[in-house]
């Protein structure tokens, strides 16, 4: 059985590489699809833009940064939750901000978890790894429609 | 009152009967007297006829005797007076006339000339024989008075007749004695037995008498009758004779010889019819009278008995016998009255309870009246009755009151005025005005007296109601005083007082301020405020004000303008309150006004300055808001964009060290570690900075926070740092403060964390947290440690951001922890300060609201 992908919405290439490294170091082998901004993320999820030819399968989990170019992370989250196909998709917010306004905004719009990116790479590895394991291996998802 | 009302019905009936009988009796008496008169007249006629007949018989007999004597005197032989030749007729005369006893002729000397008697008395002494002297003197026929014959011894009346000679000279007298007894028999034989007839001579000696003549002839008649008839020639007389029979007499005098004839008949006989008639009338009258009286008595009784029964019944009812009822008897009207009486008693019985209740109510009205009341005797001024209120109010007992007069409850000096007033007490209601009364305890009260005259227990009395007006009078005095104060207030204050009527027109205005405005108070009377106008008030403003007035609401500080006489614009703040009369009817407003011209002018100036100031503040605020927004954006940028590169530096350094460990020597590894440490320190610095910024702008949600519990939680969180260390925490229990829980946690965590950090070099660390003092709603807390301490010279710099007293290698940290603490404490209105000495530990003191 082919393993489902992980959609990583992250504009900072450094953070993309570090996140991938973190997942790899935790032996998470799922393919990681990276969206560089909100528009790319939505195109991938809804089969629009460069994905209009073929609708990609839904990822196992969406790792979403909030501070994104074009369409903000909060807006992406809202659209995911507003669309029936993606309404139950697990979304984990992974961001540098610990501002209350961001935390509350994310949970209000239906994120499944909120994780702050630590400055220390060791801590980051710990957080990202635990997060990936939880959502990919342990969490029981509703059956796809 | 009517005199008849004192009489009983029986007496009245008797009176009526008598009133009817009286005229009947008068008529009867009138008839009877008429009868009596007639009977008397008849009796008189009868006795007079008897007397007159007798007199006529006597006169006739004497006339015959006179004729006889006259013829004898004419005889010559008689005239000759010759004793020798005695006329034979003389001697024979007695034989021829047996009525006479003798006949004699005597000369002037009384010497017998010729006589029937053989031996007559030769010579007559004229003194002894009055009739002779009388005969001579008279010179005509005389009948002498009763005379007892000398020789015969019988009572005679001597008749004489003069004998004249031829020449006509008196020569002698014919003397003819008449035997009275014989004459009596002759003349009075026919007199009825029950009648009595007498004839008396001039000397009133009896000559004849129809009964017992022998005993009475020659005696004097009854002197009583004689006196009664003295001087009268004829008449009537009623008297009782010697035989004790009352008789009616008639008497006549025979002319010439002056004899008196008296004829009497028994009154019983002559008045027999009269008496019979009188007796009959009396019997009938008495019968009628008796009948009338008996009838009146019986009728009276028939009327009076039921009435008396009625009276007895009412007396029994009055004495308490409620069941007594009158007998329905007697005449219809009285029976009807008795019936009505019984119904009335029944009705009274029925109403008795009601009446008693009513009486009780009236008594209660007096006794339980809340105002003192009493009744006093107008003559003695003594109390006759007092009610409970009087006893309570005046303090005297009921008995004490009744032993006093109304003078006793007056102050001594008021008594003359009282007496003067009492002299003018009229009848009916009297408003006597306000008086001073003395209570038993000597205190004086003022009472308003209303009184009314009445009869009480049969005495002329006055009922008095005393209304205690002491409090009212005091209130009146207080009111006067209050008015004076008010006037003084109005005169002295800058305010003025005003009154408007129901149509909001000024009716009164007073106050010193008006004079200063040079406005006469009356200037605006009769006008409303809006008619006067105000330069600051629009029509809308007036409409709103009038809406308030229409709702009869109070209004405050209505600002209006008015130009004074001098043209200066004055501002006034008007406050008013509606006025209602006792019936709750709106009658206008009253209130005060205050001259606020100076304030308004000052305010206007101030307002100009304020507007300028506000404009500047708005400008600054806008600048500040922009700065705040920029600061927030900056913070956000810092948190996101400043940390991302750090994370990359750290991450890639780590990857370099682990992925290329084979190509890096020990020195390179060490440098990579230094890079990573700096990146991580900068991340911590950014975190602290963000926290400081968040404390500055976060909103406060103050609640009561249990600081002891909070500190204990923080200590537990710090536990990983105390591994391999000996740390003694002393946290006072039950510490509380009011504040934002999140901010207080930040502050407390910083202070306690600092203490733990700076005691790292001490073998036995001791950290205390407690209350130092409590005052005026604030609590002062302290956190003391036995750590490295600090130099007091730098005490102030402790709380400035990024100021460090120790080298970064000695104690890690960004140097903004205490700055954050101060920001939190200041946000709660408190203060924080630190004290210590190097090597002797440090103490931080902060205050928070209790």
Tab-separated table of N, CA, C and O in Angstrom, chain A residues 46-145:
chain	number	residue	atom	x	y	z
A	46	UNK	N	-7.322	21.281	-3.654
A	46	UNK	CA	-8.589	21.375	-4.374
A	46	UNK	C	-8.434	21.049	-5.874
A	46	UNK	O	-9.380	21.169	-6.630
A	47	UNK	N	-7.237	20.742	-6.305
A	47	UNK	CA	-7.045	20.386	-7.707
A	47	UNK	C	-7.188	21.580	-8.631
A	47	UNK	O	-7.811	21.486	-9.689
A	48	UNK	N	-6.673	22.704	-8.218
A	48	UNK	CA	-6.744	23.917	-9.025
A	48	UNK	C	-5.306	24.287	-9.417
A	48	UNK	O	-4.327	23.643	-8.989
A	49	UNK	N	-5.220	25.376	-10.231
A	49	UNK	CA	-3.905	25.853	-10.635
A	49	UNK	C	-3.140	24.754	-11.382
A	49	UNK	O	-3.656	24.107	-12.306
A	50	UNK	N	-1.840	24.506	-10.939
A	50	UNK	CA	-1.022	23.542	-11.669
A	50	UNK	C	-1.489	22.123	-11.417
A	50	UNK	O	-1.112	21.187	-12.105
A	51	UNK	N	-2.370	21.917	-10.441
A	51	UNK	CA	-2.906	20.583	-10.181
A	51	UNK	C	-4.267	20.381	-10.825
A	51	UNK	O	-4.930	19.391	-10.548
A	52	UNK	N	-4.678	21.327	-11.735
A	52	UNK	CA	-6.024	21.226	-12.290
A	52	UNK	C	-6.159	20.023	-13.227
A	52	UNK	O	-7.254	19.539	-13.480
A	53	UNK	N	-5.016	19.547	-13.735
A	53	UNK	CA	-5.055	18.403	-14.642
A	53	UNK	C	-5.497	17.159	-13.910
A	53	UNK	O	-6.369	16.427	-14.369
A	54	UNK	N	-4.871	16.937	-12.729
A	54	UNK	CA	-5.240	15.730	-11.981
A	54	UNK	C	-5.316	16.076	-10.504
A	54	UNK	O	-4.397	16.675	-9.965
A	55	UNK	N	-6.399	15.702	-9.879
A	55	UNK	CA	-6.579	15.995	-8.463
A	55	UNK	C	-5.728	15.037	-7.635
A	55	UNK	O	-5.922	13.813	-7.678
A	56	UNK	N	-4.711	15.641	-6.891
A	56	UNK	CA	-3.852	14.749	-6.111
A	56	UNK	C	-4.652	14.141	-4.961
A	56	UNK	O	-5.643	14.711	-4.521
A	57	UNK	N	-4.222	12.974	-4.445
A	57	UNK	CA	-4.915	12.386	-3.301
A	57	UNK	C	-4.705	13.244	-2.052
A	57	UNK	O	-3.710	13.963	-1.956
A	58	UNK	N	-5.656	13.122	-1.102
A	58	UNK	CA	-5.547	13.923	0.121
A	58	UNK	C	-4.359	13.474	0.932
A	58	UNK	O	-4.074	12.265	1.025
A	59	UNK	N	-3.604	14.427	1.519
A	59	UNK	CA	-2.460	14.048	2.337
A	59	UNK	C	-2.921	13.450	3.661
A	59	UNK	O	-4.086	13.561	4.025
A	60	UNK	N	-1.975	12.786	4.352
A	60	UNK	CA	-2.299	12.229	5.668
A	60	UNK	C	-2.513	13.353	6.669
A	60	UNK	O	-3.373	13.268	7.529
A	61	UNK	N	-1.669	14.391	6.523
A	61	UNK	CA	-1.763	15.518	7.451
A	61	UNK	C	-1.233	16.745	6.735
A	61	UNK	O	-0.405	16.625	5.844
A	62	UNK	N	-1.752	17.921	7.133
A	62	UNK	CA	-1.243	19.179	6.583
A	62	UNK	C	-0.453	19.850	7.687
A	62	UNK	O	-0.984	20.085	8.780
A	63	UNK	N	0.857	20.139	7.437
A	63	UNK	CA	1.677	20.904	8.363
A	63	UNK	C	1.651	22.330	7.845
A	63	UNK	O	2.136	22.591	6.742
A	64	UNK	N	1.030	23.234	8.610
A	64	UNK	CA	0.707	24.577	8.082
A	64	UNK	C	1.421	25.665	8.870
A	64	UNK	O	1.290	25.732	10.095
A	65	UNK	N	2.216	26.482	8.130
A	65	UNK	CA	2.789	27.697	8.745
A	65	UNK	C	1.749	28.792	8.607
A	65	UNK	O	0.890	28.752	7.727
A	66	UNK	N	1.764	29.749	9.514
A	66	UNK	CA	0.749	30.808	9.442
A	66	UNK	C	1.217	31.976	8.600
A	66	UNK	O	0.439	32.580	7.874
A	67	UNK	N	2.464	32.354	8.766
A	67	UNK	CA	2.981	33.551	8.099
A	67	UNK	C	3.408	33.183	6.682
A	67	UNK	O	4.558	32.826	6.424
A	68	UNK	N	2.411	33.260	5.758
A	68	UNK	CA	2.665	32.801	4.381
A	68	UNK	C	2.458	33.945	3.404
A	68	UNK	O	1.638	34.824	3.633
A	69	UNK	N	3.160	33.922	2.295
A	69	UNK	CA	2.876	34.900	1.254
A	69	UNK	C	1.524	34.615	0.608
A	69	UNK	O	1.015	33.481	0.706
A	70	UNK	N	0.967	35.640	-0.044
A	70	UNK	CA	-0.303	35.569	-0.805
A	70	UNK	C	-1.509	35.266	0.090
A	70	UNK	O	-2.253	36.144	0.449
A	71	UNK	N	-1.689	34.047	0.489
A	71	UNK	CA	-2.840	33.726	1.336
A	71	UNK	C	-2.309	33.229	2.668
A	71	UNK	O	-1.461	32.305	2.708
A	72	UNK	N	-2.747	33.846	3.771
A	72	UNK	CA	-2.214	33.507	5.089
A	72	UNK	C	-2.656	32.107	5.498
A	72	UNK	O	-3.601	31.541	4.950
A	73	UNK	N	-1.928	31.560	6.459
A	73	UNK	CA	-2.222	30.218	6.959
A	73	UNK	C	-3.633	30.107	7.505
A	73	UNK	O	-4.329	29.121	7.281
A	74	UNK	N	-4.080	31.140	8.244
A	74	UNK	CA	-5.428	31.128	8.823
A	74	UNK	C	-6.453	31.002	7.712
A	74	UNK	O	-7.408	30.224	7.795
A	75	UNK	N	-6.259	31.744	6.610
A	75	UNK	CA	-7.196	31.732	5.494
A	75	UNK	C	-7.248	30.334	4.860
A	75	UNK	O	-8.321	29.820	4.537
A	76	UNK	N	-6.017	29.734	4.710
A	76	UNK	CA	-5.950	28.373	4.152
A	76	UNK	C	-6.761	27.423	5.038
A	76	UNK	O	-7.553	26.617	4.539
A	77	UNK	N	-6.547	27.508	6.338
A	77	UNK	CA	-7.272	26.654	7.291
A	77	UNK	C	-8.779	26.809	7.132
A	77	UNK	O	-9.522	25.821	7.099
A	78	UNK	N	-9.226	28.093	6.999
A	78	UNK	CA	-10.666	28.351	6.850
A	78	UNK	C	-11.208	27.647	5.621
A	78	UNK	O	-12.256	27.014	5.663
A	79	UNK	N	-10.441	27.727	4.494
A	79	UNK	CA	-10.956	27.137	3.255
A	79	UNK	C	-10.998	25.619	3.363
A	79	UNK	O	-11.899	24.968	2.846
A	80	UNK	N	-9.975	25.049	4.036
A	80	UNK	CA	-9.959	23.594	4.211
A	80	UNK	C	-11.211	23.154	4.962
A	80	UNK	O	-11.909	22.217	4.571
A	81	UNK	N	-11.504	23.881	6.027
A	81	UNK	CA	-12.652	23.508	6.858
A	81	UNK	C	-13.974	23.797	6.168
A	81	UNK	O	-14.980	23.161	6.453
A	82	UNK	N	-13.981	24.774	5.230
A	82	UNK	CA	-15.217	25.146	4.552
A	82	UNK	C	-15.559	24.175	3.418
A	82	UNK	O	-16.680	24.173	2.938
A	83	UNK	N	-14.576	23.390	2.981
A	83	UNK	CA	-14.837	22.476	1.871
A	83	UNK	C	-15.134	21.074	2.407
A	83	UNK	O	-14.334	20.537	3.191
A	84	UNK	N	-16.260	20.467	1.997
A	84	UNK	CA	-16.651	19.176	2.558
A	84	UNK	C	-15.560	18.107	2.394
A	84	UNK	O	-15.336	17.321	3.308
A	85	UNK	N	-14.879	18.113	1.275
A	85	UNK	CA	-13.897	17.057	1.012
A	85	UNK	C	-12.762	17.110	2.013
A	85	UNK	O	-12.199	16.070	2.393
A	86	UNK	N	-12.378	18.326	2.410
A	86	UNK	CA	-11.215	18.487	3.273
A	86	UNK	C	-11.576	18.845	4.699
A	86	UNK	O	-10.720	19.121	5.521
A	87	UNK	N	-12.893	18.876	4.979
A	87	UNK	CA	-13.342	19.395	6.276
A	87	UNK	C	-12.754	18.614	7.444
A	87	UNK	O	-12.485	19.181	8.497
A	88	UNK	N	-12.532	17.311	7.261
A	88	UNK	CA	-12.053	16.495	8.367
A	88	UNK	C	-10.542	16.215	8.287
A	88	UNK	O	-10.016	15.413	9.057
A	89	UNK	N	-9.876	16.907	7.340
A	89	UNK	CA	-8.439	16.681	7.144
A	89	UNK	C	-7.656	17.166	8.361
A	89	UNK	O	-7.861	18.276	8.825
A	90	UNK	N	-6.715	16.339	8.930
A	90	UNK	CA	-5.929	16.819	10.067
A	90	UNK	C	-4.999	17.950	9.640
A	90	UNK	O	-4.283	17.818	8.643
A	91	UNK	N	-5.050	19.032	10.380
A	91	UNK	CA	-4.212	20.196	10.098
A	91	UNK	C	-3.445	20.523	11.369
A	91	UNK	O	-4.057	20.739	12.412
A	92	UNK	N	-2.117	20.534	11.295
A	92	UNK	CA	-1.295	20.908	12.442
A	92	UNK	C	-0.593	22.217	12.100
A	92	UNK	O	0.054	22.307	11.065
A	93	UNK	N	-0.829	23.222	12.979
A	93	UNK	CA	-0.179	24.500	12.743
A	93	UNK	C	1.220	24.425	13.357
A	93	UNK	O	1.365	24.073	14.529
A	94	UNK	N	2.238	24.708	12.550
A	94	UNK	CA	3.627	24.715	13.014
A	94	UNK	C	4.201	26.066	12.652
A	94	UNK	O	4.419	26.366	11.484
A	95	UNK	N	4.401	26.905	13.684
A	95	UNK	CA	4.766	28.286	13.379
A	95	UNK	C	5.696	28.821	14.446
A	95	UNK	O	5.789	28.256	15.543
A	96	UNK	N	6.358	29.898	14.155
A	96	UNK	CA	7.288	30.520	15.090
A	96	UNK	C	6.542	31.299	16.170
A	96	UNK	O	7.013	31.497	17.269
A	97	UNK	N	5.318	31.812	15.826
A	97	UNK	CA	4.595	32.716	16.726
A	97	UNK	C	3.997	31.966	17.916
A	97	UNK	O	3.481	30.856	17.776
A	98	UNK	N	4.144	32.635	19.055
A	98	UNK	CA	3.429	32.116	20.228
A	98	UNK	C	2.381	33.152	20.663
A	98	UNK	O	1.890	33.127	21.784
A	99	UNK	N	2.078	34.066	19.745
A	99	UNK	CA	1.107	35.127	20.094
A	99	UNK	C	-0.257	34.498	20.326
A	99	UNK	O	-0.664	33.592	19.588
A	100	UNK	N	-0.940	35.031	21.316
A	100	UNK	CA	-2.235	34.470	21.683
A	100	UNK	C	-3.207	34.575	20.525
A	100	UNK	O	-4.011	33.672	20.288
A	101	UNK	N	-3.109	35.727	19.825
A	101	UNK	CA	-4.047	35.962	18.733
A	101	UNK	C	-3.913	34.856	17.679
A	101	UNK	O	-4.901	34.390	17.112
A	102	UNK	N	-2.677	34.368	17.434
A	102	UNK	CA	-2.485	33.307	16.449
A	102	UNK	C	-2.975	31.966	16.963
A	102	UNK	O	-3.635	31.213	16.235
A	103	UNK	N	-2.668	31.675	18.221
A	103	UNK	CA	-3.084	30.400	18.806
A	103	UNK	C	-4.601	30.293	18.787
A	103	UNK	O	-5.164	29.309	18.313
A	104	UNK	N	-5.281	31.351	19.326
A	104	UNK	CA	-6.742	31.332	19.388
A	104	UNK	C	-7.344	31.261	17.996
A	104	UNK	O	-8.280	30.504	17.758
A	105	UNK	N	-6.769	32.086	17.063
A	105	UNK	CA	-7.294	32.112	15.688
A	105	UNK	C	-7.219	30.730	15.050
A	105	UNK	O	-8.151	30.280	14.382
A	106	UNK	N	-6.133	30.013	15.289
A	106	UNK	CA	-5.970	28.689	14.689
A	106	UNK	C	-6.989	27.711	15.246
A	106	UNK	O	-7.650	26.992	14.493
A	107	UNK	N	-7.085	27.654	16.570
A	107	UNK	CA	-8.023	26.700	17.173
A	107	UNK	C	-9.460	27.041	16.803
A	107	UNK	O	-10.286	26.166	16.581
A	108	UNK	N	-9.786	28.349	16.742
A	108	UNK	CA	-11.156	28.730	16.380
A	108	UNK	C	-11.492	28.209	14.995
A	108	UNK	O	-12.633	27.870	14.729
A	109	UNK	N	-10.508	28.217	14.102
A	109	UNK	CA	-10.808	27.809	12.728
A	109	UNK	C	-10.604	26.312	12.475
A	109	UNK	O	-10.615	25.854	11.338
A	110	UNK	N	-10.407	25.595	13.585
A	110	UNK	CA	-10.467	24.143	13.470
A	110	UNK	C	-9.149	23.413	13.222
A	110	UNK	O	-9.138	22.325	12.667
A	111	UNK	N	-8.013	23.971	13.691
A	111	UNK	CA	-6.771	23.218	13.561
A	111	UNK	C	-6.781	22.061	14.546
A	111	UNK	O	-7.474	22.127	15.559
A	112	UNK	N	-6.068	21.014	14.271
A	112	UNK	CA	-6.067	19.875	15.176
A	112	UNK	C	-4.969	19.986	16.211
A	112	UNK	O	-5.050	19.369	17.275
A	113	UNK	N	-3.896	20.742	15.928
A	113	UNK	CA	-2.833	20.947	16.903
A	113	UNK	C	-2.083	22.211	16.548
A	113	UNK	O	-2.115	22.655	15.407
A	114	UNK	N	-1.427	22.806	17.574
A	114	UNK	CA	-0.674	24.029	17.351
A	114	UNK	C	0.685	23.825	17.993
A	114	UNK	O	0.780	23.603	19.206
A	115	UNK	N	1.712	23.904	17.182
A	115	UNK	CA	3.076	23.646	17.689
A	115	UNK	C	3.964	24.824	17.317
A	115	UNK	O	3.963	25.278	16.178
A	116	UNK	N	4.655	25.350	18.416
A	116	UNK	CA	5.579	26.452	18.131
A	116	UNK	C	6.946	25.874	17.748
A	116	UNK	O	7.437	24.924	18.372
A	117	UNK	N	7.527	26.494	16.675
A	117	UNK	CA	8.864	26.056	16.245
A	117	UNK	C	9.889	26.549	17.239
A	117	UNK	O	10.022	27.743	17.440
A	118	UNK	N	10.583	25.697	17.921
A	118	UNK	CA	11.624	26.160	18.833
A	118	UNK	C	12.859	26.614	18.031
A	118	UNK	O	13.074	26.170	16.895
A	119	UNK	N	13.653	27.481	18.721
A	119	UNK	CA	14.861	27.951	18.039
A	119	UNK	C	15.912	26.806	17.990
A	119	UNK	O	16.561	26.578	16.970
A	120	UNK	N	15.926	26.063	19.104
A	120	UNK	CA	16.926	24.985	19.173
A	120	UNK	C	16.541	23.827	18.248
A	120	UNK	O	15.380	23.373	18.274
A	121	UNK	N	17.462	23.375	17.415
A	121	UNK	CA	17.160	22.292	16.463
A	121	UNK	C	16.849	20.989	17.174
A	121	UNK	O	16.003	20.225	16.733
A	122	UNK	N	17.505	20.754	18.281
A	122	UNK	CA	17.228	19.547	19.054
A	122	UNK	C	15.759	19.524	19.472
A	122	UNK	O	15.063	18.522	19.330
A	123	UNK	N	15.325	20.649	19.997
A	123	UNK	CA	13.929	20.737	20.426
A	123	UNK	C	13.000	20.570	19.233
A	123	UNK	O	11.937	19.955	19.318
A	124	UNK	N	13.430	21.195	18.081
A	124	UNK	CA	12.599	21.138	16.891
A	124	UNK	C	12.452	19.695	16.418
A	124	UNK	O	11.345	19.271	16.066
A	125	UNK	N	13.550	18.996	16.446
A	125	UNK	CA	13.513	17.596	16.055
A	125	UNK	C	12.528	16.830	16.909
A	125	UNK	O	11.706	16.058	16.435
A	126	UNK	N	12.590	17.093	18.205
A	126	UNK	CA	11.733	16.412	19.162
A	126	UNK	C	10.272	16.679	18.827
A	126	UNK	O	9.462	15.766	18.676
A	127	UNK	N	9.975	17.991	18.636
A	127	UNK	CA	8.593	18.396	18.394
A	127	UNK	C	8.092	17.829	17.070
A	127	UNK	O	7.030	17.200	17.022
A	128	UNK	N	8.834	18.053	16.003
A	128	UNK	CA	8.380	17.632	14.683
A	128	UNK	C	8.275	16.107	14.601
A	128	UNK	O	7.298	15.589	14.071
A	129	UNK	N	9.205	15.459	15.176
A	129	UNK	CA	9.187	14.004	15.139
A	129	UNK	C	7.977	13.444	15.849
A	129	UNK	O	7.247	12.608	15.312
A	130	UNK	N	7.738	13.891	17.064
A	130	UNK	CA	6.606	13.423	17.857
A	130	UNK	C	5.312	13.684	17.109
A	130	UNK	O	4.425	12.827	17.024
A	131	UNK	N	5.284	14.889	16.524
A	131	UNK	CA	4.083	15.320	15.803
A	131	UNK	C	3.807	14.405	14.614
A	131	UNK	O	2.686	13.950	14.419
A	132	UNK	N	4.874	14.120	13.839
A	132	UNK	CA	4.693	13.268	12.670
A	132	UNK	C	4.241	11.882	13.063
A	132	UNK	O	3.309	11.340	12.478
A	133	UNK	N	4.882	11.297	14.087
A	133	UNK	CA	4.514	9.961	14.519
A	133	UNK	C	3.065	9.896	14.926
A	133	UNK	O	2.325	8.976	14.563
A	134	UNK	N	2.683	10.891	15.717
A	134	UNK	CA	1.307	10.903	16.216
A	134	UNK	C	0.290	10.904	15.088
A	134	UNK	O	-0.602	10.069	15.029
A	135	UNK	N	0.478	11.857	14.153
A	135	UNK	CA	-0.536	12.014	13.119
A	135	UNK	C	-0.480	10.943	12.058
A	135	UNK	O	-1.483	10.632	11.457
A	136	UNK	N	0.726	10.371	11.851
A	136	UNK	CA	0.817	9.392	10.781
A	136	UNK	C	0.584	7.968	11.252
A	136	UNK	O	0.044	7.150	10.536
A	137	UNK	N	1.005	7.690	12.465
A	137	UNK	CA	0.949	6.296	12.898
A	137	UNK	C	-0.134	6.019	13.929
A	137	UNK	O	-0.739	4.942	13.929
A	138	UNK	N	-0.332	6.954	14.799
A	138	UNK	CA	-1.234	6.663	15.919
A	138	UNK	C	-2.657	7.139	15.700
A	138	UNK	O	-3.608	6.485	16.121
A	139	UNK	N	-2.778	8.275	15.054
A	139	UNK	CA	-4.112	8.850	14.957
A	139	UNK	C	-5.007	8.039	14.036
A	139	UNK	O	-4.637	7.688	12.937
A	140	UNK	N	-6.213	7.720	14.492
A	140	UNK	CA	-7.175	6.987	13.666
A	140	UNK	C	-8.002	7.997	12.904
A	140	UNK	O	-8.638	8.863	13.492
A	141	UNK	N	-7.958	7.923	11.539
A	141	UNK	CA	-8.651	8.916	10.728
A	141	UNK	C	-9.984	8.388	10.277
A	141	UNK	O	-10.152	7.177	10.097
A	142	UNK	N	-10.926	9.214	10.043
A	142	UNK	CA	-12.181	8.767	9.479
A	142	UNK	C	-11.922	8.244	8.077
A	142	UNK	O	-11.023	8.738	7.394
A	143	UNK	N	-12.690	7.271	7.639
A	143	UNK	CA	-12.490	6.666	6.328
A	143	UNK	C	-12.734	7.697	5.254
A	143	UNK	O	-13.640	8.512	5.363
A	144	UNK	N	-11.831	7.659	4.173
A	144	UNK	CA	-12.025	8.636	3.104
A	144	UNK	C	-13.321	8.361	2.355
A	144	UNK	O	-13.770	7.218	2.274
A	145	UNK	N	-13.912	9.439	1.850
A	145	UNK	CA	-15.217	9.294	1.194
A	145	UNK	C	-15.066	8.650	-0.162
A	145	UNK	O	-14.084	8.843	-0.854
